[in-house]
Coordinates of C-alpha atoms in Angstrom, one line a residue:
X1 CA 88.4 89.1 121.4
X2 CA 89.0 91.3 118.3
X3 CA 86.3 93.7 117.2
X4 CA 84.1 92.5 114.4
X5 CA 84.5 94.4 111.2
X6 CA 81.3 95.8 109.8
X7 CA 80.2 94.4 106.4
X8 CA 82.0 96.2 103.6
X9 CA 84.0 98.4 106.0
X10 CA 87.1 97.8 103.8
X11 CA 85.6 100.1 101.1
X12 CA 86.4 103.1 103.3
X13 CA 90.1 102.6 102.6
X14 CA 89.5 102.7 98.8
X15 CA 88.7 106.4 99.1
X16 CA 92.3 107.1 100.3
X17 CA 94.8 105.3 98.0
X18 CA 97.9 107.0 99.5
X19 CA 98.8 107.6 103.1
X20 CA 101.4 109.7 104.8
X21 CA 104.6 107.7 105.4
X22 CA 105.9 108.2 108.9
X23 CA 109.6 108.5 109.5
X24 CA 110.3 110.0 106.0
X25 CA 111.9 113.2 107.5
X26 CA 114.3 111.3 109.7
X27 CA 116.1 109.3 107.0
X28 CA 119.1 110.9 105.4
X29 CA 119.9 110.1 101.7
X30 CA 123.0 108.2 100.8
X31 CA 125.6 110.1 98.7
X32 CA 124.6 108.5 95.4
X33 CA 120.8 108.7 95.9
X34 CA 118.5 111.0 93.8
X35 CA 116.5 113.2 96.2
X36 CA 113.0 114.2 95.0
X37 CA 112.2 117.7 96.1
X38 CA 109.4 120.3 96.0
X39 CA 108.7 121.6 92.5
X40 CA 109.4 118.3 90.8
X41 CA 108.1 118.0 87.2
X42 CA 106.7 114.9 85.5
X43 CA 106.2 114.6 81.8
X44 CA 104.5 111.8 79.7
X45 CA 104.6 113.9 76.5
X46 CA 101.8 113.0 74.1
X47 CA 101.0 109.7 75.6
X48 CA 97.4 108.7 76.2
X49 CA 95.1 108.6 79.2
X50 CA 96.6 105.6 81.0
X51 CA 100.1 107.2 81.2
X52 CA 98.6 110.6 82.1
X53 CA 96.5 109.2 84.9
X54 CA 99.5 107.2 86.3
X55 CA 101.6 110.4 86.2
X56 CA 98.9 112.4 88.1
X57 CA 98.6 109.5 90.6
X58 CA 102.3 109.5 91.2
X59 CA 102.2 113.3 91.8
X60 CA 99.4 112.8 94.3
X61 CA 101.4 110.0 96.0
X62 CA 104.4 112.3 96.4
X63 CA 102.2 115.1 97.9
X64 CA 100.4 112.7 100.3
X65 CA 103.3 110.5 101.4
X66 CA 106.1 113.0 101.6
X67 CA 104.6 116.5 101.2
X68 CA 106.4 117.0 97.9
X69 CA 104.5 119.2 95.4
X70 CA 105.0 117.7 91.9
X71 CA 103.4 118.9 88.6
X72 CA 102.6 117.0 85.4
X73 CA 103.9 119.1 82.5
X74 CA 104.6 118.8 78.8
X75 CA 108.2 118.8 77.5
X76 CA 111.4 118.6 79.6
X77 CA 110.9 117.4 83.1
X78 CA 112.7 115.8 86.1
X79 CA 110.8 112.5 85.5
X80 CA 110.2 111.8 81.8
X81 CA 108.3 108.9 80.3
X82 CA 108.0 107.7 76.8
X83 CA 106.8 104.6 74.8
X84 CA 109.7 103.4 72.7
X85 CA 109.5 99.6 72.1
X86 CA 112.5 99.7 69.6
X87 CA 115.0 100.5 72.4
X88 CA 113.8 97.8 74.8
X89 CA 115.9 94.7 73.9
X90 CA 116.0 93.2 77.4
X91 CA 112.3 93.5 78.2
X92 CA 110.5 93.7 74.9
X93 CA 106.8 92.9 75.1
X94 CA 103.6 93.7 76.9
X95 CA 104.2 96.1 79.9
X96 CA 108.0 95.8 79.5
X97 CA 109.9 98.8 80.9
X98 CA 113.3 100.3 81.7
X99 CA 113.6 103.0 84.4
X100 CA 116.9 104.9 84.4
X101 CA 117.6 106.8 87.6
X102 CA 120.5 109.2 87.4
X103 CA 121.7 112.4 89.1
X104 CA 119.9 114.4 86.3
X105 CA 116.5 112.7 86.9
X106 CA 114.4 109.7 86.0
X107 CA 113.8 108.5 82.5
X108 CA 111.1 105.8 81.8
X109 CA 111.1 103.9 78.5
X110 CA 108.3 101.4 78.0
X111 CA 106.9 99.0 75.5
X112 CA 103.4 100.5 75.9
X113 CA 101.4 102.9 78.1
X114 CA 100.7 100.2 80.7
X115 CA 104.5 99.7 81.0
X116 CA 104.7 103.5 81.8
X117 CA 102.0 103.1 84.5
X118 CA 103.8 100.1 86.0
X119 CA 107.0 102.0 86.1
X120 CA 105.4 104.8 88.1
X121 CA 103.9 102.2 90.5
X122 CA 107.3 100.6 90.9
X123 CA 108.9 104.0 91.8
X124 CA 106.2 104.3 94.5
X125 CA 107.1 100.8 95.8
X126 CA 110.8 101.6 95.9
X127 CA 110.1 104.7 98.0
X128 CA 107.6 102.9 100.2
X129 CA 110.3 100.3 101.1
X130 CA 112.8 102.9 102.3
X131 CA 110.2 105.2 103.6
X132 CA 111.8 108.3 102.0
X133 CA 111.6 110.2 98.6
X134 CA 115.0 108.9 97.5
X135 CA 115.9 106.7 94.5
X136 CA 119.0 104.7 94.1
X137 CA 120.7 105.2 90.7
X138 CA 120.5 102.3 88.2
X139 CA 118.8 101.0 85.1
X140 CA 116.5 98.1 86.1
X141 CA 114.5 96.3 83.4
X142 CA 111.1 94.7 84.1
X143 CA 108.7 92.5 82.2
X144 CA 105.6 90.8 83.5
X145 CA 105.7 87.2 84.3
X146 CA 102.6 86.5 82.3
X147 CA 100.2 88.4 80.0
X148 CA 96.5 88.4 81.0
X149 CA 94.0 88.1 78.2
X150 CA 91.5 90.4 79.8
X151 CA 91.1 92.9 82.6
X152 CA 88.3 92.6 85.1
X153 CA 86.8 95.7 86.8
X154 CA 86.1 95.5 90.5

């Protein structure tokens, strides 16, 4: 019979949002994939708290999951994010975003700061799926399926 879980034991996992990803060292990148390496820089420019926290969380994810030290900086960076709703024709609207992965780095353009945060979360998901710090080049567009009217806290 399975062991009974203690009441509220699930809360222990909340203290550790990122986990080490086993098998990351064994996978070799494809010829066209962008390899994220130690010393990576992330910039969100003059964006607000939501984007800055998402960038710091992404840096923490890279360190915990793959042992890659990343730093959030101002100015030019390997991963740069901005809010530029005028350039987003395919995914204009709340949390719309475009993530361009190229050999030179990653550029995130979003409709708003929440879109920037969602782009960082999507990059985490992509790396979790392949279990390695590699990104396939391309320019995917994303927009939410619906727009909630309010946000509930836990």
